[in-house]
Amino acid sequence: MSFVIATSVEEALAALANGASPIAGGTDLVVGARHGKFELPPELVAIDRIEALATIEIGADSMRIGSGVTHATLMADPAIVGSYTAVADAAALVGSPATRNVGTIGGNIMNASPAMDTGAPLVVLGASVELARVGSSRVVPIGDLWSGPGQTTASADELCTAVLVPSRPAASGTAYVRLEYRRAMEIAVVGAAAAVELADDGSISAVAVALSAVAPTIISIEIEPADVERGSVAEAASQQCSPITDLRASDRYRRHCVGVIASRAVDAAARRAAGESIAVPVNRALGIGAA
Amino acid sequence: MSEIYELRVNGVDYPVTADANRNLSGVLRDELGLTGTKEGCDDCECGACMVLLDGQPINSCSYLAAQAQGREISTVEGLMDRDEMHPLQTNILECGGVQCGFCTPGMLMSAHALLERTPEPSLEEIKVGLSGNLCRCTGYGTIFEAVAAASKVEKVEP
Ligand SMILES: Cc1cc2nc3c(=O)[nH]c(=O)nc-3n(C[C@H](O)[C@H](O)[C@H](O)COP(=O)(O)OP(=O)(O)OC[C@H]3O[C@@H](n4cnc5c(N)ncnc54)[C@H](O)[C@@H]3O)c2cc1C
Ligand code: FES
Ligand code: FES
């Protein structure tokens, strides 16, 4: 086994080209390996000291979130909380303070668990992912990143360097809600992110919903403003998912609950779009999770 | 293959020779003899292994020791000031927040990081700060009380 600590993106890319695997916070990688899910990769390159990966940059028409930004930063950063509130809702729910201090957004999306919390918010925000390898880089829509549970379309020598999120229109709001049985050290039983835009008369002009933990990857559902008016968000979400049964919940329970959670997410996003301030994470305002 | 590196724990530099896959709690306990840090679940669930990395709590059972090079590691052994207990330690004893004591080092380290960041935490902030630490004995109430009491003591000290 070998372990090197990279201090620049170039150094990390060179290590990946030579067969090393990246480790950021290690909260999936080390925990999974110690648990016996898989072996720790024989060559590791630590990317948590690379300053260029740990920054959030606000551009003219988008925000660039470095892959090494931690959940602790995401949940408290004023620009994220202000413009991409659903991402902050999600980050604030991850694990415990210890998990959030070292766990990163890059690790969360590259680990590709269908229950990951930042994935659904990034889908409704229309985010894309920057993947770099020695000599080249490419940008892919985040929905194209995941190919199955724990699987991505990135190749082994590609490093996720950043997540790019387009700027939000003025009268808009987002929210991420998850069903959890307790308030810490939990993973989503099901989760839903919503983004809502309002027209001048206050009616909903656009809506997007994505779901976690109810399909092999995060899924985006087909939904229109008329569905919100008709009160059929829950039905749409329940119909369009394909959940499994495991020790945390049955497929039927997940299918039902994801509808409830999706309609609460749309409602919270619409309230935020209308200017109401609902603290992060919105789960607490909704009273979800035993105290 | 073993890696050779240094770890800085409670302000002291220790030379370490260990395989790259060794976890930090194991190296602290078995190589450096710092057994104040406990291992409960070894699965990132219980918080008995909580230490601070550059002042922030981490689960040392599930953190690679080699990845902690070049950072400041703080363990429960560093809380005392010579033979004087830290206000968190005196208060957790006075409030009855220690029964079997297995969770105590981890609780203290999470609480210490919380008070450094939030000197006057609300009860809700104390609960969130300790949300990665399980205690099977006390029912938590006395631990929350101890942290609240210690926050008042820490405030008057420089
Ligand atoms: C107690 C506990 C609770 C948790 N709770 C939650 C939760 O509530 N919600 C949730 O979503 N997750 C949760 N997790 C999972 C985990 O903390 C998150 O997924 C976290 O964001 C992973 O980030 P990391 O930096 O630790 O990733 P790592 O473990 O370092 O890496 C994960 C995987 O991604 C790869 N990788 C990392 N960074 C990059 C990069 N930049 N480019 C390419 N590949 C990369 C690694 O090689 C590895 O395969 C929890 C974990 C624990 C231990
Ligand atoms: S021993 Fe590390 S969390 Fe339990
Ligand atoms: S005192 Fe026994 S586990 Fe907390």
Short mmCIF file of C-alpha atoms and ligand atoms in Angstrom, two decimals:
data_model
loop_
_atom_site.label_atom_id
_atom_site.label_comp_id
_atom_site.label_asym_id
_atom_site.label_seq_id
_atom_site.Cartn_x
_atom_site.Cartn_y
_atom_site.Cartn_z
CA MET A 1 0.00 0.00 0.00
CA SER A 2 1.19 3.50 -0.74
CA PHE A 3 -0.15 6.84 0.35
CA VAL A 4 0.79 10.25 -1.00
CA ILE A 5 -0.58 13.67 -0.14
CA ALA A 6 -1.05 15.88 -3.20
CA THR A 7 -0.88 19.64 -2.84
CA SER A 8 -1.85 20.55 -6.42
CA VAL A 9 -4.37 19.30 -8.96
CA GLU A 10 -1.51 18.44 -11.35
CA GLU A 11 0.13 16.25 -8.73
CA ALA A 12 -3.16 14.46 -8.05
CA LEU A 13 -3.84 13.90 -11.76
CA ALA A 14 -0.35 12.47 -12.25
CA ALA A 15 -0.94 10.05 -9.38
CA LEU A 16 -4.31 8.99 -10.85
CA ALA A 17 -2.64 8.44 -14.24
CA ASN A 18 -0.28 6.06 -12.44
CA GLY A 19 -3.13 4.04 -10.99
CA ALA A 20 -3.76 5.71 -7.61
CA SER A 21 -7.29 6.33 -6.27
CA PRO A 22 -8.28 9.64 -4.71
CA ILE A 23 -9.24 9.97 -1.07
CA ALA A 24 -10.88 13.19 0.13
CA GLY A 25 -12.49 12.93 3.58
CA GLY A 26 -12.45 9.13 3.52
CA THR A 27 -15.91 8.98 5.12
CA ASP A 28 -17.14 6.61 2.43
CA LEU A 29 -13.83 5.04 1.37
CA VAL A 30 -12.25 4.24 4.74
CA VAL A 31 -15.54 3.44 6.44
CA GLY A 32 -16.54 1.08 3.62
CA ALA A 33 -13.15 -0.63 3.61
CA ARG A 34 -13.05 -1.13 7.39
CA HIS A 35 -16.60 -2.41 7.22
CA GLY A 36 -15.43 -5.03 4.75
CA LYS A 37 -17.52 -3.79 1.80
CA PHE A 38 -14.39 -3.61 -0.34
CA GLU A 39 -10.62 -3.47 0.03
CA LEU A 40 -8.90 -0.14 0.43
CA PRO A 41 -7.27 0.67 -2.94
CA PRO A 42 -3.56 -0.23 -2.80
CA GLU A 43 -2.43 3.23 -3.87
CA LEU A 44 -4.07 6.32 -2.50
CA VAL A 45 -3.59 9.99 -3.21
CA ALA A 46 -5.03 12.36 -0.61
CA ILE A 47 -6.63 15.40 -2.23
CA ASP A 48 -7.81 17.20 0.90
CA ARG A 49 -4.82 19.61 1.00
CA ILE A 50 -5.38 20.94 -2.52
CA GLU A 51 -6.51 24.50 -1.94
CA ALA A 52 -7.80 24.93 -5.51
CA LEU A 53 -10.37 22.20 -4.86
CA ALA A 54 -11.62 23.73 -1.61
CA THR A 55 -12.90 27.04 -2.96
CA ILE A 56 -16.32 28.38 -3.94
CA GLU A 57 -16.23 30.93 -6.76
CA ILE A 58 -19.18 33.06 -7.78
CA GLY A 59 -19.12 33.80 -11.53
CA ALA A 60 -21.35 35.97 -13.71
CA ASP A 61 -23.83 33.24 -14.58
CA SER A 62 -22.83 30.29 -12.42
CA MET A 63 -21.15 29.19 -9.22
CA ARG A 64 -18.14 26.89 -9.13
CA ILE A 65 -18.05 24.68 -6.06
CA GLY A 66 -14.68 22.94 -5.69
CA SER A 67 -15.01 19.18 -5.25
CA GLY A 68 -13.12 19.39 -1.95
CA VAL A 69 -15.62 21.74 -0.30
CA THR A 70 -16.88 20.05 2.87
CA HIS A 71 -20.48 19.65 3.99
CA ALA A 72 -19.68 21.88 7.00
CA THR A 73 -18.77 24.69 4.59
CA LEU A 74 -21.72 24.06 2.26
CA MET A 75 -24.30 24.29 5.04
CA ALA A 76 -22.97 27.61 6.32
CA ASP A 77 -21.71 29.43 3.21
CA PRO A 78 -23.93 32.52 2.73
CA ALA A 79 -23.91 32.24 -1.08
CA ILE A 80 -24.95 28.58 -1.01
CA VAL A 81 -27.58 29.11 1.67
CA GLY A 82 -28.86 32.19 -0.19
CA SER A 83 -28.98 30.92 -3.77
CA TYR A 84 -28.77 27.13 -3.66
CA THR A 85 -30.58 26.49 -0.39
CA ALA A 86 -31.40 22.86 -1.19
CA VAL A 87 -27.67 22.04 -1.29
CA ALA A 88 -27.27 23.54 2.19
CA ASP A 89 -30.38 21.64 3.40
CA ALA A 90 -28.74 18.43 2.21
CA ALA A 91 -25.23 19.12 3.54
CA ALA A 92 -26.63 19.98 6.98
CA LEU A 93 -28.24 16.52 7.22
CA VAL A 94 -25.08 14.53 6.49
CA GLY A 95 -23.88 12.38 9.42
CA SER A 96 -22.60 14.31 12.42
CA PRO A 97 -20.31 17.35 12.78
CA ALA A 98 -17.33 14.96 12.40
CA THR A 99 -18.68 13.58 9.12
CA ARG A 100 -19.44 17.06 7.80
CA ASN A 101 -16.00 18.43 8.74
CA VAL A 102 -14.15 16.09 6.39
CA GLY A 103 -16.82 14.71 4.03
CA THR A 104 -16.84 16.55 0.69
CA ILE A 105 -19.30 17.27 -2.10
CA GLY A 106 -16.93 15.58 -4.56
CA GLY A 107 -16.79 12.41 -2.46
CA ASN A 108 -20.56 12.44 -2.07
CA ILE A 109 -21.32 12.53 -5.80
CA MET A 110 -18.40 10.33 -6.92
CA ASN A 111 -19.33 7.65 -4.38
CA ALA A 112 -22.62 7.47 -6.31
CA SER A 113 -24.82 6.06 -3.56
CA PRO A 114 -28.49 6.32 -4.61
CA ALA A 115 -29.12 7.70 -1.09
CA MET A 116 -26.57 10.53 -1.32
CA ASP A 117 -28.04 13.80 -0.10
CA THR A 118 -26.38 16.46 -2.30
CA GLY A 119 -27.25 14.65 -5.56
CA ALA A 120 -30.97 15.46 -5.85
CA PRO A 121 -30.45 19.19 -5.08
CA LEU A 122 -27.73 19.39 -7.73
CA VAL A 123 -30.01 17.70 -10.28
CA VAL A 124 -32.88 20.18 -9.83
CA LEU A 125 -30.37 23.04 -9.99
CA GLY A 126 -29.18 21.81 -13.40
CA ALA A 127 -25.60 21.35 -12.17
CA SER A 128 -22.76 19.84 -14.15
CA VAL A 129 -19.54 18.22 -13.08
CA GLU A 130 -16.01 19.05 -14.16
CA LEU A 131 -13.83 15.98 -14.63
CA ALA A 132 -10.09 16.36 -15.29
CA ARG A 133 -7.35 13.96 -16.29
CA VAL A 134 -3.76 14.64 -17.31
CA GLY A 135 -3.90 16.97 -20.32
CA SER A 136 -7.68 17.38 -20.65
CA SER A 137 -10.92 18.10 -18.88
CA ARG A 138 -14.62 17.78 -19.68
CA VAL A 139 -17.91 18.92 -18.23
CA VAL A 140 -20.87 16.52 -17.96
CA PRO A 141 -24.45 17.17 -16.80
CA ILE A 142 -24.69 15.70 -13.31
CA GLY A 143 -27.46 13.31 -14.34
CA ASP A 144 -25.04 11.67 -16.76
CA LEU A 145 -22.45 11.08 -14.04
CA TRP A 146 -24.17 8.15 -12.35
CA SER A 147 -24.62 4.81 -14.07
CA GLY A 148 -25.81 2.69 -11.13
CA PRO A 149 -25.42 2.19 -7.40
CA GLY A 150 -21.79 3.07 -6.61
CA GLN A 151 -20.99 3.52 -10.29
CA THR A 152 -20.10 6.58 -12.34
CA THR A 153 -19.31 7.19 -15.99
CA ALA A 154 -15.99 8.80 -14.99
CA SER A 155 -12.89 6.76 -15.74
CA ALA A 156 -10.50 5.76 -12.99
CA ASP A 157 -7.92 8.40 -13.95
CA GLU A 158 -10.43 11.26 -13.86
CA LEU A 159 -10.61 13.60 -10.89
CA CYS A 160 -13.76 15.53 -10.16
CA THR A 161 -12.46 19.07 -9.78
CA ALA A 162 -15.67 21.04 -9.38
CA VAL A 163 -19.44 21.17 -9.52
CA LEU A 164 -20.83 23.99 -11.68
CA VAL A 165 -24.25 25.37 -10.79
CA PRO A 166 -26.07 27.92 -13.00
CA SER A 167 -27.27 31.15 -11.35
CA ARG A 168 -30.86 31.19 -10.14
CA PRO A 169 -33.65 33.40 -11.50
CA ALA A 170 -34.95 36.11 -9.14
CA ALA A 171 -38.27 34.71 -7.87
CA SER A 172 -37.13 31.16 -7.23
CA GLY A 173 -36.51 28.82 -4.35
CA THR A 174 -35.18 25.34 -3.67
CA ALA A 175 -35.47 22.80 -0.85
CA TYR A 176 -34.28 19.29 0.00
CA VAL A 177 -36.31 17.15 2.38
CA ARG A 178 -35.52 13.62 3.48
CA LEU A 179 -37.31 11.02 5.52
CA GLU A 180 -35.09 10.00 8.43
CA TYR A 181 -35.81 8.01 11.55
CA ARG A 182 -33.48 10.03 13.77
CA ARG A 183 -31.74 13.38 13.52
CA ALA A 184 -28.07 12.44 13.24
CA MET A 185 -25.88 9.69 11.84
CA GLU A 186 -28.68 8.74 9.51
CA ILE A 187 -29.02 8.18 5.78
CA ALA A 188 -32.07 9.00 3.73
CA VAL A 189 -34.92 6.47 3.80
CA VAL A 190 -36.12 8.53 0.84
CA GLY A 191 -35.39 12.13 -0.15
CA ALA A 192 -36.62 14.78 -2.56
CA ALA A 193 -35.28 18.06 -3.87
CA ALA A 194 -37.44 20.70 -5.53
CA ALA A 195 -36.76 23.92 -7.42
CA VAL A 196 -39.62 26.32 -8.04
CA GLU A 197 -39.83 29.54 -10.07
CA LEU A 198 -42.65 32.03 -9.72
CA ALA A 199 -44.25 34.26 -12.37
CA ASP A 200 -45.01 37.95 -11.69
CA ASP A 201 -48.50 37.08 -10.45
CA GLY A 202 -47.07 34.62 -7.91
CA SER A 203 -48.16 31.50 -9.78
CA ILE A 204 -45.66 28.72 -10.33
CA SER A 205 -43.99 29.08 -13.74
CA ALA A 206 -41.46 26.25 -13.49
CA VAL A 207 -40.87 23.28 -11.22
CA ALA A 208 -38.26 20.52 -11.06
CA VAL A 209 -38.15 17.55 -8.68
CA ALA A 210 -35.47 14.89 -8.14
CA LEU A 211 -35.61 11.91 -5.79
CA SER A 212 -33.02 10.03 -3.71
CA ALA A 213 -33.01 6.45 -2.42
CA VAL A 214 -35.89 5.24 -4.62
CA ALA A 215 -34.02 4.04 -7.74
CA PRO A 216 -30.52 2.75 -8.67
CA THR A 217 -29.39 6.39 -9.00
CA ILE A 218 -30.82 9.82 -8.21
CA ILE A 219 -33.75 10.34 -10.60
CA SER A 220 -35.36 13.45 -12.01
CA ILE A 221 -39.14 13.14 -12.47
CA GLU A 222 -41.44 14.58 -15.10
CA ILE A 223 -43.56 17.22 -13.52
CA GLU A 224 -45.24 20.48 -14.55
CA PRO A 225 -46.57 23.53 -12.75
CA ALA A 226 -50.11 22.21 -13.42
CA ASP A 227 -49.29 19.13 -11.31
CA VAL A 228 -48.50 21.42 -8.38
CA GLU A 229 -51.75 23.38 -8.87
CA ARG A 230 -53.71 20.09 -9.02
CA GLY A 231 -52.00 18.74 -5.91
CA SER A 232 -50.63 15.71 -7.74
CA VAL A 233 -46.90 16.04 -6.95
CA ALA A 234 -47.03 13.09 -4.56
CA GLU A 235 -48.75 10.90 -7.10
CA ALA A 236 -46.22 11.80 -9.81
CA ALA A 237 -43.26 11.03 -7.53
CA SER A 238 -44.70 7.74 -6.26
CA GLN A 239 -45.52 6.58 -9.79
CA GLN A 240 -42.17 7.41 -11.32
CA CYS A 241 -39.85 5.73 -8.80
CA SER A 242 -38.61 2.14 -8.55
CA PRO A 243 -37.63 1.57 -4.91
CA ILE A 244 -36.22 -1.57 -3.35
CA THR A 245 -36.89 -3.25 -0.02
CA ASP A 246 -34.00 -3.36 2.43
CA LEU A 247 -33.59 -3.36 6.17
CA ARG A 248 -34.43 0.35 6.37
CA ALA A 249 -37.79 0.27 4.55
CA SER A 250 -39.98 -1.76 2.22
CA ASP A 251 -40.46 -0.76 -1.41
CA ARG A 252 -44.14 0.05 -0.75
CA TYR A 253 -43.32 2.28 2.20
CA ARG A 254 -40.63 4.08 0.18
CA ARG A 255 -42.98 4.55 -2.78
CA HIS A 256 -45.64 6.08 -0.57
CA CYS A 257 -43.30 8.24 1.50
CA VAL A 258 -41.35 9.66 -1.42
CA GLY A 259 -44.62 11.20 -2.62
CA VAL A 260 -45.24 12.85 0.74
CA ILE A 261 -41.63 14.06 0.95
CA ALA A 262 -41.65 15.35 -2.64
CA SER A 263 -44.79 17.41 -2.10
CA ARG A 264 -43.31 18.87 1.10
CA ALA A 265 -40.13 19.76 -0.79
CA VAL A 266 -42.13 21.52 -3.53
CA ASP A 267 -44.14 23.37 -0.91
CA ALA A 268 -41.00 24.52 0.96
CA ALA A 269 -39.30 25.57 -2.29
CA ALA A 270 -42.39 27.58 -3.29
CA ARG A 271 -42.48 29.31 0.09
CA ARG A 272 -38.82 30.19 -0.21
CA ALA A 273 -39.42 31.43 -3.78
CA ALA A 274 -42.12 33.73 -2.38
CA GLY A 275 -39.55 35.21 0.00
CA GLU A 276 -40.29 33.28 3.18
CA SER A 277 -37.16 32.50 5.18
CA ILE A 278 -37.04 28.85 6.29
CA ALA A 279 -33.84 27.95 8.16
CA VAL A 280 -31.48 25.23 6.89
CA PRO A 281 -32.06 22.31 7.09
CA VAL A 282 -35.75 22.54 6.21
CA ASN A 283 -36.22 19.07 7.80
CA ARG A 284 -36.17 20.74 11.23
CA ALA A 285 -38.87 23.28 10.36
CA LEU A 286 -40.98 20.37 9.08
CA GLY A 287 -40.38 18.42 12.31
CA ILE A 288 -39.00 15.34 10.53
CA GLY A 289 -36.85 12.90 12.54
CA ALA A 290 -37.27 12.04 16.21
CA ALA A 291 -35.83 14.73 18.48
CA MET B 1 4.87 -1.47 2.92
CA SER B 2 5.32 0.68 6.01
CA GLU B 3 5.24 4.44 5.75
CA ILE B 4 7.48 6.60 7.92
CA TYR B 5 6.06 9.93 8.96
CA GLU B 6 5.41 12.24 11.89
CA LEU B 7 2.20 12.93 13.72
CA ARG B 8 1.77 16.04 15.87
CA VAL B 9 -0.39 15.14 18.85
CA ASN B 10 -1.18 17.65 21.62
CA GLY B 11 1.74 19.77 20.43
CA VAL B 12 4.31 16.94 20.46
CA ASP B 13 5.83 15.48 17.27
CA TYR B 14 5.90 11.67 17.26
CA PRO B 15 7.76 9.58 14.68
CA VAL B 16 5.50 6.85 13.28
CA THR B 17 6.31 3.75 11.26
CA ALA B 18 3.09 2.07 10.21
CA ASP B 19 1.29 0.60 7.22
CA ALA B 20 -0.58 3.17 5.15
CA ASN B 21 -3.92 1.49 5.86
CA ARG B 22 -3.67 1.90 9.65
CA ASN B 23 -6.39 3.98 11.26
CA LEU B 24 -5.60 6.96 13.43
CA SER B 25 -7.17 5.59 16.62
CA GLY B 26 -5.11 2.42 16.26
CA VAL B 27 -1.86 4.31 15.79
CA LEU B 28 -2.62 6.68 18.68
CA ARG B 29 -3.41 3.79 21.00
CA ASP B 30 -1.06 1.02 19.91
CA GLU B 31 1.96 2.91 18.55
CA LEU B 32 1.97 6.09 20.61
CA GLY B 33 0.47 4.68 23.81
CA LEU B 34 -2.22 7.36 23.93
CA THR B 35 -5.05 5.12 25.11
CA GLY B 36 -7.36 7.94 26.23
CA THR B 37 -8.97 7.77 22.79
CA LYS B 38 -11.37 4.80 22.76
CA GLU B 39 -12.51 2.46 20.05
CA GLY B 40 -16.15 1.45 20.36
CA CYS B 41 -17.68 0.42 17.06
CA ASP B 42 -14.70 0.96 14.71
CA ASP B 43 -17.40 1.89 12.18
CA CYS B 44 -17.88 5.66 12.39
CA GLU B 45 -21.07 5.33 14.42
CA CYS B 46 -20.41 5.83 18.15
CA GLY B 47 -17.94 8.72 18.52
CA ALA B 48 -15.84 7.07 21.26
CA CYS B 49 -12.80 7.66 19.03
CA MET B 50 -13.43 11.39 18.52
CA VAL B 51 -10.24 13.47 18.30
CA LEU B 52 -9.70 16.93 16.86
CA LEU B 53 -7.87 17.54 13.60
CA ASP B 54 -6.88 21.20 13.34
CA GLY B 55 -9.53 21.86 15.99
CA GLN B 56 -12.39 20.01 14.26
CA PRO B 57 -13.81 16.71 15.50
CA ILE B 58 -13.19 13.60 13.38
CA ASN B 59 -13.86 9.89 13.93
CA SER B 60 -10.30 8.63 14.32
CA CYS B 61 -11.33 4.98 13.93
CA SER B 62 -12.21 5.67 10.31
CA TYR B 63 -9.50 8.15 9.42
CA LEU B 64 -6.17 7.04 8.01
CA ALA B 65 -3.33 7.96 10.34
CA ALA B 66 -1.12 8.82 7.36
CA GLN B 67 -3.68 11.39 6.26
CA ALA B 68 -3.28 13.26 9.56
CA GLN B 69 0.38 14.16 8.84
CA GLY B 70 1.03 17.86 8.99
CA ARG B 71 -2.13 18.56 10.98
CA GLU B 72 -2.61 19.30 14.68
CA ILE B 73 -4.19 16.31 16.41
CA SER B 74 -5.77 16.91 19.81
CA THR B 75 -6.73 14.04 22.10
CA VAL B 76 -8.23 13.88 25.58
CA GLU B 77 -4.71 13.59 27.05
CA GLY B 78 -4.11 17.19 26.00
CA LEU B 79 -7.14 18.64 27.78
CA MET B 80 -5.55 18.91 31.22
CA ASP B 81 -3.32 21.86 31.97
CA ARG B 82 -0.49 20.13 33.90
CA ASP B 83 -2.38 18.60 36.82
CA GLU B 84 -5.35 20.93 36.53
CA MET B 85 -8.47 19.48 34.95
CA HIS B 86 -10.19 21.29 32.11
CA PRO B 87 -13.53 22.93 33.08
CA LEU B 88 -15.29 20.38 30.85
CA GLN B 89 -13.71 17.59 32.86
CA THR B 90 -14.57 19.03 36.29
CA ASN B 91 -18.12 19.78 35.18
CA ILE B 92 -18.79 16.41 33.62
CA LEU B 93 -17.74 14.82 36.92
CA GLU B 94 -19.75 17.25 39.04
CA CYS B 95 -22.89 16.91 36.94
CA GLY B 96 -22.78 13.09 36.97
CA GLY B 97 -22.09 12.93 33.23
CA VAL B 98 -19.70 9.99 33.65
CA GLN B 99 -20.93 6.50 34.44
CA CYS B 100 -18.94 3.75 32.77
CA GLY B 101 -16.83 6.49 31.17
CA PHE B 102 -16.28 4.83 27.82
CA CYS B 103 -17.90 7.64 25.83
CA THR B 104 -16.34 10.39 27.96
CA PRO B 105 -13.12 11.12 26.03
CA GLY B 106 -15.05 11.42 22.78
CA MET B 107 -17.77 13.53 24.39
CA LEU B 108 -15.13 15.85 25.86
CA MET B 109 -13.40 16.33 22.51
CA SER B 110 -16.65 17.09 20.65
CA ALA B 111 -17.68 19.47 23.45
CA HIS B 112 -14.26 21.13 23.45
CA ALA B 113 -14.46 21.82 19.69
CA LEU B 114 -18.01 23.13 20.12
CA LEU B 115 -17.06 25.60 22.88
CA GLU B 116 -14.03 26.85 20.94
CA ARG B 117 -16.34 27.68 18.04
CA THR B 118 -19.49 28.61 19.98
CA PRO B 119 -18.51 29.82 23.47
CA GLU B 120 -22.14 30.22 24.58
CA PRO B 121 -24.07 27.42 22.93
CA SER B 122 -27.82 26.97 23.20
CA LEU B 123 -29.12 23.55 24.30
CA GLU B 124 -29.94 22.82 20.64
CA GLU B 125 -26.37 23.72 19.63
CA ILE B 126 -24.98 21.44 22.36
CA LYS B 127 -27.18 18.59 21.09
CA VAL B 128 -26.02 19.10 17.50
CA GLY B 129 -22.38 19.41 18.64
CA LEU B 130 -22.61 16.06 20.45
CA SER B 131 -24.83 14.36 17.86
CA GLY B 132 -22.01 12.07 16.73
CA ASN B 133 -21.37 10.74 20.24
CA LEU B 134 -23.38 7.89 21.70
CA CYS B 135 -23.67 7.25 25.44
CA ARG B 136 -25.27 4.03 26.67
CA CYS B 137 -25.35 5.02 30.34
CA THR B 138 -26.29 8.56 31.23
CA GLY B 139 -29.26 9.44 29.04
CA TYR B 140 -27.30 12.54 27.91
CA GLY B 141 -29.06 15.12 30.13
CA THR B 142 -26.20 15.38 32.62
CA ILE B 143 -23.67 15.64 29.79
CA PHE B 144 -25.57 18.53 28.21
CA GLU B 145 -25.70 20.20 31.64
CA ALA B 146 -21.96 19.78 32.07
CA VAL B 147 -21.21 21.38 28.72
CA ALA B 148 -23.52 24.30 29.50
CA ALA B 149 -21.87 24.74 32.92
CA ALA B 150 -18.36 24.54 31.44
CA SER B 151 -19.23 27.16 28.84
CA LYS B 152 -19.86 29.65 31.64
CA VAL B 153 -16.51 28.81 33.31
CA GLU B 154 -14.58 29.03 30.06
CA LYS B 155 -16.06 32.44 29.36
CA VAL B 156 -14.46 34.16 32.38
CA GLU B 157 -11.06 32.67 31.65
CA PRO B 158 -8.73 34.25 29.10
C1 LIG C 1 -21.42 8.24 9.97
C2 LIG C 1 -21.65 8.61 8.54
C3 LIG C 1 -22.81 9.25 8.17
C4 LIG C 1 -23.04 9.61 6.85
N1 LIG C 1 -24.20 10.26 6.55
C5 LIG C 1 -24.44 10.62 5.27
C6 LIG C 1 -25.64 11.31 4.94
O1 LIG C 1 -26.45 11.62 5.81
N2 LIG C 1 -25.84 11.65 3.65
C7 LIG C 1 -24.93 11.36 2.67
O2 LIG C 1 -25.17 11.71 1.52
N3 LIG C 1 -23.80 10.71 2.96
C8 LIG C 1 -23.53 10.33 4.23
N4 LIG C 1 -22.37 9.66 4.52
C9 LIG C 1 -21.46 9.31 3.45
C10 LIG C 1 -20.28 10.26 3.24
O3 LIG C 1 -19.97 10.97 4.41
C11 LIG C 1 -20.52 11.28 2.12
O4 LIG C 1 -20.85 10.63 0.94
C12 LIG C 1 -19.31 12.20 1.90
O5 LIG C 1 -19.70 13.32 1.15
C13 LIG C 1 -18.16 11.49 1.18
O6 LIG C 1 -17.13 12.43 0.97
P1 LIG C 1 -15.61 12.08 1.31
O7 LIG C 1 -14.82 13.30 0.96
O8 LIG C 1 -15.46 11.59 2.68
O9 LIG C 1 -15.34 10.91 0.25
P2 LIG C 1 -14.24 9.76 0.24
O10 LIG C 1 -14.62 8.68 1.16
O11 LIG C 1 -12.88 10.36 0.39
O12 LIG C 1 -14.41 9.27 -1.26
C14 LIG C 1 -15.58 8.59 -1.69
C15 LIG C 1 -15.37 8.02 -3.10
O13 LIG C 1 -15.27 9.06 -4.05
C16 LIG C 1 -13.99 9.07 -4.67
N5 LIG C 1 -13.62 10.48 -4.73
C17 LIG C 1 -13.56 11.38 -3.70
N6 LIG C 1 -13.28 12.61 -4.16
C18 LIG C 1 -13.14 12.49 -5.52
C19 LIG C 1 -12.83 13.42 -6.56
N7 LIG C 1 -12.64 14.72 -6.30
N8 LIG C 1 -12.78 12.95 -7.82
C20 LIG C 1 -12.97 11.63 -8.10
N9 LIG C 1 -13.28 10.72 -7.15
C21 LIG C 1 -13.37 11.15 -5.87
C22 LIG C 1 -13.08 8.24 -3.79
O14 LIG C 1 -12.06 7.63 -4.54
C23 LIG C 1 -14.07 7.23 -3.24
O15 LIG C 1 -14.31 6.21 -4.17
C24 LIG C 1 -22.10 9.29 5.85
C25 LIG C 1 -20.92 8.65 6.22
C26 LIG C 1 -20.68 8.31 7.53
C27 LIG C 1 -19.41 7.63 7.90
S1 FES C 2 -15.03 3.82 17.34
FE1 FES C 2 -15.02 5.42 15.92
S2 FES C 2 -17.07 5.98 15.80
FE2 FES C 2 -17.13 4.23 17.09
S1 FES C 3 -20.93 6.87 30.47
FE1 FES C 3 -21.10 4.87 29.71
S2 FES C 3 -21.32 5.19 27.59
FE2 FES C 3 -21.45 7.17 28.37
#
